[in-house]
XYZ file of C-alpha atoms in Angstrom:
782
model
C -0.194 -0.489 0.350
C 1.378 3.191 -0.975
C 0.741 7.170 0.359
C 0.801 10.251 -0.967
C 3.623 12.147 -0.430
C 1.652 15.617 1.492
C -1.475 14.337 2.264
C -2.813 14.747 5.046
C -3.211 12.004 8.074
C -6.967 12.110 7.722
C -9.629 13.429 10.277
C -10.658 10.290 11.815
C -10.622 8.770 15.080
C -10.660 5.176 15.883
C -11.714 3.432 19.606
C -12.508 -0.666 20.491
C -14.449 -1.873 23.225
C -15.706 -5.397 23.105
C -19.158 -4.655 22.523
C -20.846 -1.151 22.110
C -22.040 -1.254 26.471
C -19.294 1.458 27.319
C -18.551 0.855 30.275
C -19.649 3.802 32.355
C -16.582 5.965 34.053
C -14.892 5.127 30.153
C -17.200 7.908 27.786
C -16.722 10.668 29.622
C -13.334 9.974 27.425
C -15.058 8.517 24.967
C -17.073 11.610 24.644
C -13.909 14.224 24.867
C -12.874 13.609 21.921
C -15.824 14.534 19.712
C -16.162 16.800 21.861
C -12.910 18.315 21.383
C -12.162 17.602 17.284
C -15.828 18.241 15.568
C -14.659 18.441 12.560
C -13.362 14.750 13.140
C -15.433 11.795 11.459
C -15.180 8.351 14.333
C -15.526 5.512 13.735
C -16.703 2.656 16.692
C -14.762 -0.741 16.552
C -16.396 -3.322 18.071
C -14.341 -6.854 18.537
C -16.972 -7.820 16.098
C -16.002 -5.346 13.495
C -11.722 -6.165 14.370
C -12.919 -9.853 13.493
C -13.973 -9.675 10.478
C -11.777 -7.143 9.828
C -8.716 -9.309 9.474
C -10.573 -11.773 8.021
C -11.290 -9.369 4.387
C -8.540 -7.529 5.000
C -5.644 -9.575 5.813
C -6.921 -13.219 5.749
C -3.105 -13.838 6.161
C -2.275 -13.249 9.139
C -5.730 -14.372 10.812
C -3.342 -17.358 12.009
C -0.993 -14.860 14.064
C -4.795 -12.658 15.221
C -6.328 -16.156 16.170
C -3.003 -17.489 17.797
C -2.694 -15.569 20.615
C -3.480 -16.210 24.451
C -4.069 -12.274 25.353
C -7.170 -10.940 24.194
C -5.906 -6.903 23.959
C -2.715 -9.319 22.147
C -5.215 -9.510 19.165
C -5.829 -5.450 19.638
C -2.801 -4.266 19.416
C -2.840 -5.713 15.691
C -5.914 -4.765 14.386
C -5.190 -0.933 15.757
C -2.372 -1.584 13.287
C -4.160 -2.741 10.713
C -6.698 -0.617 10.732
C -4.138 2.508 11.019
C -2.745 1.461 8.447
C -5.486 0.807 6.473
C -7.616 3.934 6.959
C -5.387 5.949 8.672
C -6.300 8.824 11.717
C -5.595 8.608 14.602
C -6.463 6.191 17.497
C -7.270 5.990 20.233
C -7.812 4.104 23.618
C -10.649 4.664 25.746
C -8.827 5.700 28.935
C -7.079 8.585 26.762
C -9.285 12.133 27.045
C -8.406 14.740 24.383
C -8.216 18.324 26.656
C -7.842 20.142 22.980
C -8.317 20.064 20.438
C -5.794 17.434 17.652
C -5.877 19.564 14.748
C -2.170 22.088 16.262
C -0.743 17.911 16.685
C -1.029 16.907 13.599
C -0.090 19.567 10.965
C 2.363 19.029 8.541
C 2.751 15.302 10.158
C 2.709 11.411 8.987
C 3.296 9.374 11.873
C 2.592 10.345 15.447
C 3.502 8.394 18.682
C 4.183 9.621 21.823
C 6.162 8.084 24.412
C 5.826 6.720 28.457
C 6.938 9.205 31.096
C 10.666 8.485 31.608
C 10.125 7.041 35.366
C 7.808 4.047 33.056
C 11.848 2.877 31.803
C 13.502 2.749 35.097
C 9.962 -0.454 35.771
C 11.468 -3.627 36.084
C 10.015 -5.065 33.231
C 11.852 -2.097 31.142
C 15.280 -1.767 33.127
C 15.168 -5.643 32.276
C 15.412 -5.284 28.812
C 17.199 -2.378 28.402
C 14.581 0.027 27.389
C 14.569 3.246 29.278
C 12.005 5.534 27.138
C 9.047 3.661 25.967
C 6.593 4.353 22.884
C 3.445 3.147 24.023
C 0.181 2.652 21.283
C -1.887 4.356 23.370
C -2.802 7.530 21.118
C -1.032 6.971 17.182
C -2.348 9.032 14.587
C -0.241 8.005 10.302
C -1.522 8.518 7.127
C -2.618 6.180 5.325
C -0.248 3.460 4.113
C 2.735 4.994 6.030
C 5.974 2.661 5.349
C 6.174 1.848 9.259
C 2.936 0.018 9.129
C 5.210 -2.880 6.777
C 8.479 -2.356 9.379
C 6.036 -2.877 13.046
C 3.865 -5.586 11.087
C 7.240 -7.691 10.217
C 8.778 -7.772 12.986
C 5.102 -7.854 15.238
C 5.278 -11.971 13.094
C 8.295 -12.441 14.062
C 7.581 -12.008 17.773
C 4.533 -13.634 17.774
C 5.193 -16.704 20.135
C 6.766 -14.109 22.886
C 5.277 -14.919 26.392
C 4.685 -11.770 27.429
C 2.063 -9.459 24.883
C 4.400 -6.027 26.106
C 6.825 -7.734 23.643
C 4.622 -9.351 21.703
C 2.476 -6.456 20.792
C 2.677 -4.120 22.548
C 4.722 -1.013 23.545
C 7.645 -2.742 23.593
C 7.567 -3.885 19.873
C 7.104 -0.942 19.851
C 9.995 0.409 20.707
C 12.143 -1.620 19.274
C 10.382 -1.716 15.982
C 11.285 2.334 16.324
C 14.820 1.666 17.165
C 15.570 0.174 13.852
C 13.455 1.905 11.404
C 14.794 3.871 9.578
C 14.052 7.053 7.063
C 13.011 10.398 6.342
C 10.390 13.265 5.298
C 7.277 11.768 4.849
C 8.009 8.533 5.594
C 9.563 9.766 9.098
C 8.098 8.812 12.733
C 7.527 11.590 15.042
C 8.483 10.813 18.385
C 6.408 14.102 20.976
C 7.502 14.194 24.445
C 6.144 12.571 27.959
C 4.535 16.257 28.851
C 1.703 16.172 25.565
C -0.049 12.830 25.073
C 1.194 11.214 28.277
C 1.466 13.705 31.468
C 1.089 11.280 34.259
C 2.355 7.981 35.409
C 0.402 5.066 36.128
C 1.554 5.477 39.440
C -0.460 9.141 39.702
C -3.519 7.201 38.201
C -3.501 4.527 40.819
C -2.306 6.471 44.556
C -5.570 9.015 43.158
C -2.617 11.607 42.576
C -4.636 13.577 40.043
C -7.257 14.104 42.563
C -5.191 17.289 43.702
C -6.282 20.268 41.878
C -2.268 21.473 41.341
C -0.295 18.482 40.521
C -3.499 17.852 37.953
C -2.837 21.652 36.414
C 0.793 21.640 36.806
C 1.084 18.247 34.470
C -2.157 18.612 32.079
C -0.799 22.444 30.994
C 0.361 21.115 28.011
C -0.514 18.175 27.177
C -2.836 17.187 24.178
C -5.111 14.201 26.296
C -4.239 12.152 28.996
C -4.100 9.352 29.661
C -5.662 7.414 31.709
C -3.907 4.378 32.865
C -7.287 2.487 33.168
C -4.953 -0.991 32.742
C -7.803 -2.275 31.883
C -6.514 -5.847 30.481
C -4.122 -6.644 33.454
C -5.793 -4.918 36.231
C -9.359 -6.418 37.193
C -12.830 -3.069 38.649
C -12.063 -3.521 41.496
C -8.789 -2.042 41.953
C -9.332 0.133 39.691
C -12.366 0.702 41.287
C -15.284 2.514 39.979
C -18.352 4.990 40.954
C -17.398 8.370 42.815
C -14.964 7.129 44.585
C -12.579 6.230 42.015
C -9.619 7.598 41.882
C -9.414 9.375 45.299
C -6.560 9.856 47.125
C -5.348 5.485 48.616
C -3.886 8.898 51.321
C -4.724 11.016 53.300
C -1.764 13.384 54.806
C -4.207 15.009 58.108
C -2.184 16.566 61.411
C -3.968 15.676 64.573
C -4.338 17.635 67.383
C -5.346 16.994 71.079
C -6.579 20.013 73.739
C -7.899 16.846 76.055
C -5.728 17.386 79.514
C -3.304 14.225 79.661
C -5.930 12.800 82.163
C -8.948 12.615 79.998
C -8.479 11.643 76.949
C -9.488 7.736 76.607
C -8.391 5.434 74.594
C -9.115 5.173 71.321
C -11.837 2.770 70.361
C -13.383 0.806 66.894
C -15.837 3.375 65.624
C -18.724 2.526 64.510
C -18.441 1.782 60.661
C -21.246 4.027 59.509
C -22.952 6.336 62.669
C -25.309 8.907 61.972
C -23.826 11.560 60.630
C -26.539 15.017 60.317
C -25.412 18.066 57.693
C -27.382 20.800 59.270
C -28.199 23.236 56.200
C -29.611 27.785 57.320
C -30.775 28.574 54.903
C -33.656 31.836 53.683
C -34.534 29.765 51.566
C -35.291 31.906 48.172
C -31.084 31.132 46.499
C -31.503 29.424 43.377
C -28.247 27.502 45.113
C -29.914 26.250 46.844
C -30.243 23.164 45.231
C -27.242 22.392 44.695
C -25.774 21.886 47.741
C -28.962 19.393 48.741
C -28.357 17.839 45.370
C -24.576 17.411 46.701
C -26.096 15.493 49.421
C -28.061 13.839 47.813
C -25.019 12.366 46.118
C -22.545 11.786 48.634
C -21.914 7.769 48.502
C -21.833 7.859 52.711
C -24.601 6.391 52.886
C -25.769 6.397 57.226
C -26.610 10.247 56.536
C -29.724 13.228 56.861
C -29.571 16.515 56.329
C -31.041 19.168 58.838
C -32.488 22.187 57.719
C -33.069 24.900 59.244
C -35.309 28.046 57.401
C -35.641 31.694 58.913
C -38.732 31.947 56.924
C -41.723 30.915 55.888
C -42.851 29.039 52.963
C -44.200 31.170 49.592
C -48.333 30.422 48.674
C -47.314 28.368 45.071
C -43.222 26.950 44.183
C -41.710 27.649 46.838
C -38.158 27.078 45.682
C -36.828 25.384 48.766
C -38.923 23.006 48.872
C -39.127 22.048 45.405
C -35.382 21.848 45.579
C -36.322 19.189 48.174
C -38.824 17.462 46.028
C -36.344 17.502 42.970
C -33.647 15.740 44.973
C -35.909 12.580 45.347
C -33.801 11.474 48.484
C -36.017 10.637 51.619
C -33.700 11.096 54.304
C -33.981 15.330 54.254
C -36.088 17.469 57.179
C -37.385 20.833 56.821
C -37.692 22.936 59.709
C -39.446 26.447 59.388
C -38.204 28.489 62.818
C -40.978 31.342 63.592
C -39.482 34.555 63.660
C -40.553 37.946 64.633
C -40.319 38.815 60.990
C -43.142 37.024 59.977
C -43.425 38.306 56.057
C -40.042 37.260 55.130
C -38.820 40.767 54.131
C -37.364 42.318 57.495
C -33.972 40.243 58.261
C -34.691 37.201 60.513
C -34.674 38.876 64.202
C -32.951 35.311 65.436
C -28.443 35.010 64.381
C -26.691 32.831 61.946
C -25.658 31.090 65.505
C -29.079 30.675 67.146
C -30.550 29.137 64.153
C -27.131 26.583 63.756
C -27.936 25.401 67.271
C -32.246 25.085 66.885
C -29.869 22.654 63.875
C -27.452 21.119 66.009
C -30.133 20.446 68.332
C -32.379 18.914 65.627
C -30.453 16.091 64.755
C -30.163 12.810 65.149
C -27.203 11.804 64.190
C -24.272 11.061 66.430
C -21.594 13.329 64.395
C -23.320 16.636 63.149
C -22.106 18.437 60.408
C -21.928 21.561 58.603
C -23.390 22.067 54.904
C -23.851 25.606 54.234
C -26.979 25.912 51.497
C -24.956 27.868 48.471
C -20.860 26.076 48.302
C -20.127 22.876 46.261
C -19.926 20.008 47.364
C -17.869 17.005 45.874
C -20.264 12.781 46.541
C -17.073 11.306 48.387
C -16.640 13.974 51.629
C -18.540 12.433 54.141
C -17.351 9.035 53.354
C -13.085 10.840 53.315
C -13.418 13.029 56.277
C -15.704 10.610 58.451
C -12.705 7.612 57.279
C -10.004 10.434 57.946
C -11.866 11.031 61.576
C -12.203 8.018 62.334
C -8.238 6.887 61.616
C -7.281 9.235 63.939
C -9.670 8.616 66.365
C -10.649 11.854 66.408
C -13.847 14.040 67.295
C -13.862 16.527 64.455
C -12.679 16.971 61.551
C -11.366 19.898 59.084
C -10.314 20.522 55.700
C -6.852 22.472 56.008
C -7.679 23.432 52.485
C -10.756 24.574 49.985
C -11.085 25.907 46.459
C -12.386 28.684 46.217
C -14.094 29.908 43.211
C -15.475 33.492 41.997
C -17.396 31.869 38.985
C -18.094 35.265 37.423
C -15.349 36.434 37.072
C -13.511 33.296 36.392
C -10.909 32.515 38.391
C -10.252 29.400 40.540
C -7.896 29.444 44.143
C -7.025 26.709 46.366
C -6.541 28.527 49.310
C -3.829 28.916 51.703
C -3.509 26.264 54.770
C -5.552 26.908 58.613
C -8.989 25.869 60.159
C -11.352 26.082 57.613
C -14.650 26.899 59.610
C -17.568 25.586 57.061
C -16.040 22.251 56.147
C -16.640 21.121 60.285
C -18.418 17.789 60.528
C -17.777 16.893 65.113
C -19.488 14.294 66.917
C -22.088 16.426 68.916
C -21.552 15.460 72.023
C -18.583 17.375 71.917
C -19.883 20.891 69.477
C -19.653 23.855 71.821
C -22.271 26.038 70.828
C -22.182 28.515 68.694
C -21.901 32.694 69.417
C -25.180 34.514 68.543
C -23.407 36.059 66.132
C -24.773 36.761 62.392
C -21.242 35.654 60.372
C -18.386 34.597 61.812
C -20.072 32.132 64.200
C -18.257 29.186 63.605
C -14.798 30.352 64.355
C -15.180 30.870 68.093
C -17.105 26.869 67.258
C -13.497 25.570 65.546
C -11.517 27.637 68.558
C -12.758 25.305 71.546
C -12.384 23.164 69.939
C -8.656 22.654 69.349
C -8.536 23.348 72.701
C -10.725 20.449 74.261
C -11.310 17.594 71.254
C -9.218 15.604 69.245
C -9.573 17.461 66.308
C -7.625 16.172 62.997
C -7.121 18.267 59.669
C -6.874 16.740 56.558
C -6.049 17.966 53.002
C -7.743 17.250 50.497
C -8.982 20.344 48.885
C -11.326 19.123 46.925
C -14.207 17.996 48.938
C -15.534 21.453 48.654
C -16.292 24.391 46.496
C -15.929 26.986 48.426
C -18.589 30.195 46.078
C -18.412 33.292 45.670
C -21.222 34.668 44.090
C -21.938 38.044 45.193
C -24.555 37.389 48.032
C -22.170 36.466 50.408
C -22.333 36.912 54.001
C -18.652 38.316 53.508
C -17.344 40.818 50.837
C -15.540 41.981 48.476
C -12.921 43.052 50.014
C -12.525 39.593 52.268
C -12.602 37.234 49.551
C -9.690 39.577 47.850
C -7.301 38.452 50.838
C -7.847 34.839 50.449
C -6.736 34.988 46.454
C -3.741 36.994 47.651
C -2.933 33.971 49.784
C -4.043 31.407 47.610
C -1.184 28.436 47.760
C -2.317 28.211 43.368
C -4.971 30.726 41.944
C -5.952 29.698 38.128
C -7.956 32.227 36.237
C -8.759 31.983 32.268
C -8.473 28.914 30.059
C -6.679 27.861 33.010
C -9.638 28.363 35.710
C -12.239 26.531 32.720
C -9.937 23.967 32.396
C -9.541 23.253 36.273
C -13.403 23.906 36.290
C -13.623 20.775 33.908
C -11.404 17.984 35.222
C -13.291 19.340 39.137
C -16.703 19.334 36.306
C -16.271 15.620 35.951
C -17.488 15.638 39.853
C -19.520 18.182 40.765
C -23.076 20.604 38.348
C -19.674 23.378 38.037
C -21.564 24.344 34.635
C -25.004 24.112 36.170
C -23.998 26.239 38.944
C -22.235 28.876 37.320
C -25.305 30.036 34.434
C -27.650 30.041 38.134
C -24.897 32.458 38.976
C -26.516 36.128 39.104
C -24.787 38.289 35.609
C -22.830 40.665 38.671
C -22.724 43.300 35.460
C -26.785 44.742 35.052
C -25.859 45.390 31.289
C -24.770 42.099 30.641
C -28.285 40.322 29.931
C -29.370 43.530 27.401
C -25.492 43.515 25.714
C -26.148 39.663 24.623
C -28.709 41.094 23.053
C -26.663 42.984 20.747
C -25.964 41.852 17.005
C -22.126 40.886 17.110
C -20.091 41.482 13.240
C -16.552 38.876 15.053
C -14.068 39.848 12.151
C -10.840 37.588 10.819
C -8.243 38.368 8.727
C -6.219 36.009 8.073
C -2.918 34.694 6.483
C -1.004 30.994 7.167
C -3.141 30.501 10.104
C -3.941 27.170 9.817
C -2.496 25.954 13.239
C -4.417 28.788 15.224
C -8.105 28.065 13.607
C -9.068 25.366 15.930
C -8.240 27.156 18.425
C -9.700 30.286 16.971
C -13.169 28.619 16.184
C -13.078 26.961 20.119
C -12.245 30.169 21.924
C -15.234 31.523 19.552
C -17.400 28.816 20.505
C -17.722 29.366 24.527
C -18.115 33.566 23.965
C -21.378 33.982 27.318
C -22.964 35.429 23.867
C -26.023 33.968 21.330
C -24.387 32.199 18.847
C -27.611 33.433 16.951
C -26.698 37.173 17.894
C -23.054 36.554 16.260
C -21.846 36.725 12.267
C -18.401 35.861 11.328
C -15.969 37.106 8.886
C -13.100 35.985 7.540
C -10.363 36.910 4.709
C -7.728 35.291 3.438
C -4.682 36.581 1.108
C -1.071 35.484 1.286
C -1.493 31.919 3.051
C 1.107 29.076 1.543
C -0.855 26.802 4.156
C -4.409 25.840 2.798
C -5.697 28.471 5.156
C -8.806 29.095 2.568
C -10.017 25.317 1.714
C -8.957 25.091 5.950
C -11.305 27.314 6.679
C -13.643 26.839 3.157
C -14.662 23.211 4.501
C -16.057 24.938 7.636
C -18.375 26.588 6.655
C -21.174 24.651 6.115
C -21.102 23.881 10.355
C -20.262 27.315 11.100
C -23.539 28.503 9.049
C -25.312 26.126 11.117
C -24.307 27.049 14.835
C -23.447 31.468 13.726
C -25.807 34.292 12.432
C -24.032 34.564 8.875
C -20.468 34.085 7.943
C -18.517 34.956 5.371
C -15.184 33.908 2.948
C -13.836 36.626 1.622
C -10.094 35.489 0.130
C -7.420 38.308 -1.481
C -3.994 38.642 -2.730
C -1.118 41.423 -1.762
C 1.464 39.466 -3.401
C 3.333 40.100 0.076
C 5.920 37.803 1.690
C 7.981 39.241 3.645
C 10.735 37.271 4.598
C 12.116 38.881 7.442
C 10.505 38.766 11.029
C 7.680 40.426 10.551
C 7.919 43.259 13.334
C 11.229 44.499 11.424
C 10.964 48.536 11.514
C 11.873 48.489 7.112
C 8.638 46.190 6.439
C 6.242 47.607 9.291
C 4.843 50.874 6.698
C 4.240 47.907 3.966
C 3.013 45.122 6.352
C 0.327 47.629 8.021
C -0.330 48.820 4.636
C -1.338 45.878 4.096
C -3.094 44.428 6.105
C -5.273 48.247 6.909
C -6.727 46.409 3.476
C -7.007 44.039 4.151
C -9.649 44.917 7.269
C -11.544 47.283 4.514
C -11.790 44.872 2.289
C -13.585 42.276 5.491
C -15.218 44.889 6.742
C -17.435 46.393 2.743
C -17.651 42.451 2.286
C -19.666 42.204 5.063
C -20.868 43.969 7.049
C -24.921 44.419 7.358
C -27.059 45.066 9.520
C -25.320 44.818 13.322
C -24.448 46.877 16.437
C -20.831 45.997 16.897
C -17.714 45.361 14.876
C -15.708 42.884 16.693
C -12.665 42.227 15.613
C -10.404 39.308 16.870
C -6.883 37.954 16.244
C -6.374 34.599 14.930
C -3.656 33.257 16.666
C -4.756 34.752 20.478
C -4.104 31.828 22.695
C -7.405 32.808 25.689
C -9.658 34.819 26.835
C -12.254 34.583 29.096
C -15.985 33.511 28.269
C -17.917 37.054 28.507
C -15.415 39.044 27.083
C -17.478 40.141 24.919
C -19.811 41.254 26.584
C -16.983 43.007 28.652
C -16.167 44.679 26.407
C -19.374 45.632 25.827
C -21.098 46.598 29.676
C -17.722 49.072 29.110
C -20.230 51.596 27.242
C -17.496 52.607 24.789
C -17.986 53.701 21.252
C -14.726 51.975 20.948
C -12.813 49.486 23.746
C -9.797 47.274 23.931
C -9.239 45.104 26.282
C -5.126 44.365 27.807
C -3.445 41.992 25.673
C -0.748 39.625 26.702
C 1.999 36.619 26.133
C 1.832 33.689 28.003
C 3.799 35.102 30.703
C 1.992 38.165 31.623
C 4.028 40.334 29.832
C 2.020 43.473 27.431
C 1.992 41.505 23.508
C -0.215 45.290 22.007
C 2.684 48.080 21.789
C -0.245 49.302 19.372
C -2.379 50.331 22.525
C -0.738 53.108 24.313
C -1.635 56.716 25.982
C 0.722 58.944 24.922
C 2.748 60.424 28.087
C 1.736 63.127 29.825
C 0.247 65.346 27.103
C -3.986 64.907 26.117
C -2.736 66.986 22.150
C -1.597 63.378 21.247
C 2.145 64.525 20.184
C 4.465 62.436 19.447
C 8.646 63.431 18.519
C 9.227 63.314 15.078
C 12.227 62.336 15.106
C 9.893 58.468 15.813
C 9.020 58.934 12.251
C 10.463 55.932 9.892
C 8.232 56.216 6.529
C 5.790 58.130 7.863
C 4.780 56.941 10.766
C 5.941 57.226 14.358
C 7.871 54.150 15.609
C 9.810 55.243 19.223
C 11.403 52.506 21.205
C 9.009 50.813 23.769
C 8.297 53.003 26.021
C 9.444 56.486 24.387
C 6.432 58.545 25.110
C 4.020 56.091 25.169
C 2.083 53.800 28.185
C 0.643 50.376 27.322
C -2.529 48.790 29.416
C -0.058 47.619 31.956
C 0.752 50.521 33.476
C -2.380 51.499 35.038
C -2.789 48.507 37.609
C -6.485 48.980 39.147
C -8.033 50.735 36.366
C -11.326 50.420 34.998
C -10.566 52.467 31.713
C -8.222 54.362 29.909
C -8.681 56.803 27.506
C -6.365 55.594 24.622
C -3.980 57.682 21.593
C -3.615 54.594 19.759
C -5.172 50.600 19.978
C -4.321 47.681 18.365
C -6.345 44.592 16.790
C -6.218 41.705 18.360
C -8.983 42.692 20.053
C -11.009 45.867 19.606
C -14.768 46.151 19.739
C -16.157 49.049 17.056
C -19.624 50.735 17.000
C -20.566 49.448 13.709
C -22.317 52.950 12.398
C -19.319 54.441 13.005
C -17.875 51.680 10.121
C -20.915 52.814 8.269
C -20.236 57.108 8.739
C -17.097 56.523 7.246
C -14.415 55.417 9.723
C -12.297 53.287 8.216
C -8.315 51.609 8.946
C -6.188 54.462 6.975
C -3.742 52.601 4.131
C -1.549 55.472 4.496
C -0.366 58.008 7.272
C -3.012 59.687 8.567
C -1.222 61.900 11.600
C 2.318 59.889 11.663
C -0.700 56.133 12.063
C -1.684 53.543 9.955
C -3.598 50.524 10.094
C -5.694 50.292 14.102
C -3.384 53.538 15.577
C -4.969 55.310 12.233
C -8.014 54.637 12.950
C -7.972 55.561 17.085
C -6.490 58.902 15.211
C -9.292 58.681 12.765
C -12.161 58.229 15.433
C -10.031 61.392 17.281
C -11.293 63.254 14.075
C -14.469 62.367 14.985
C -14.777 63.723 18.302
C -14.830 59.117 19.880
C -12.285 58.155 21.441
C -11.273 54.887 21.619
C -10.848 53.780 25.111
C -8.993 50.497 26.739
C -10.076 48.167 30.242
C -7.015 47.168 32.038
C -8.221 45.032 34.193
C -9.810 42.443 30.535
C -6.860 40.383 29.733
C -6.869 38.831 26.692
C -3.761 36.209 25.956
C -1.850 36.206 22.783
C 1.114 33.265 20.975
C 4.114 34.066 21.804
C 5.311 34.053 17.734
């Protein structure tokens, strides 16, 4: 079989399983491949499908195929034959796709990844002298790649090997690659472990991935992660299943005992599953309380009850609290309504939060009580893990030493500093001190008293509890900002979304995010505006999958978004790539326009070289103007958006619109946080907008960085800053300004050109451009 020398790897994903009944614990991984790669075809192979395929396509290999004693060897052979015949991507079902793989495949004809270096030090690899191991769990190739025939010949020679790793698996693949020699399109690309295999078997089996700091650091650069389920050699009991799967085998904990020496009884064997009463105080009106109730219903700990104390009367029709209890479908929930002086519920309760907590403790039937706030998120194993650690330590109370803190409206997530987090308290009812009659901070004195009078264990498993900052909390913004500053790990923007997606396998983070009230009053109205997103593109194939992924995440009704692209002077097939995706884009968005115009501008040197700036920006200005005239119809706004942005928040457009400015830009930075967009500037110390004429080159101002100019990174803490120049990485313009003649001058206008020239032209029209220093977007570093 021959392959075309320059053919791309087909956009086709292959996966296999014994039957079509994929185990539930693998279904999420399976969906990640189609969800992250919507332009790919998908083919699923059962054992029966594989048997027919080998019989029909490779009858000469049937004796080898059926001669394997281990079924996994037949699957190994099948994946090689499938890719040899059809090409595409093969991924094991315990592989999870983290981001689109288009960029991984581009320009390559055969891809295989290295396992983590630690695997080369394991006994079997060390015995065979294989310090590095190629793994067949992810493979990608063009059809008929010459490596397949080389591999198959080695496989036939090794068919009698007793260990499947040598006969068909990683060791065979590694040895075959070592003896394969080819260049150009026949070469094999071997990827570093951090791209496909960022974690080891032990990381997965020990539950280390449950640590959000480790997970984020390990997967930061990965396209996918292999979870090393080992379904072919590890039993279901060893692998685990259900909500408890993947939890750490060992939990770090510290015990303190505040009781006098003579009052410390010997630790006795604890009851296996004592009743735990979870205590929730609520006013019953919040749309968020249903998540706390559902979190209780999903707990894996069997012997539990939820005692809800509500200090406001029920609504006459469809009370939200009672509806949430019904919807949870959990029989062990008790609702206690407390009569107060404010019977209408319109005024604050006459009882303090501390007094209401005491009522809940008094009503608890359990041997243990657990604080259960009505607006936070709880891992399904919270009760099970806290009770397990408490019992193992022979303690009377258990607290979390770290927990998660999440700001849904701001795309921020943190792992807190180390301390006693009072809200996580699980305690013997008999040892519980009374809460003081305080309206907030009432649980701090309780924990302080427990430290002096009881045996307390502090455990470190932050993902058990996610404390949510939603704007209606008891404490105010400065309190939470202090927690953000002292957190041991902080995630914002894309990394926040990545960690939340990982947490979302166990928590309803997206549903919770949708339920949080919008922080900006203008948000709902802004989402109704019709917006045209325009992107000039050149040699952009490597960036476009991420560009479309970020567009798809925008927190704006896609039926009110139009897209426009103008491609010119590309050498990498950008136009054809976009043309192939027009049908799916037009299904999602209001309108999609694709234009093409070459200017014949292909400089050999770097794009930032001063000698070509006049010509480069002239071409870009003409492209923008041509795209604008060909795509703008009845939209209210135009958002100019670069294709090589690597991250921005889903509410980027909403926040730009909410700024209430006719022209506005965010702060564009590099991945390391340095300001990237030097075209967005404010002239230093002058409102007249005068620059040093010595900085004129080719008729446009090109001063050294910082010479007379201040950039958005120079205005920390300011909400909005008037600008003399703007860049085009993300530029929002009221569409009527364009209709009135505002364009991107392809010539020097007062010493400025293209986007900077647009800002100067706007000033002539009486319109000021603005920048938002606190709204960050991230540009590729190239």
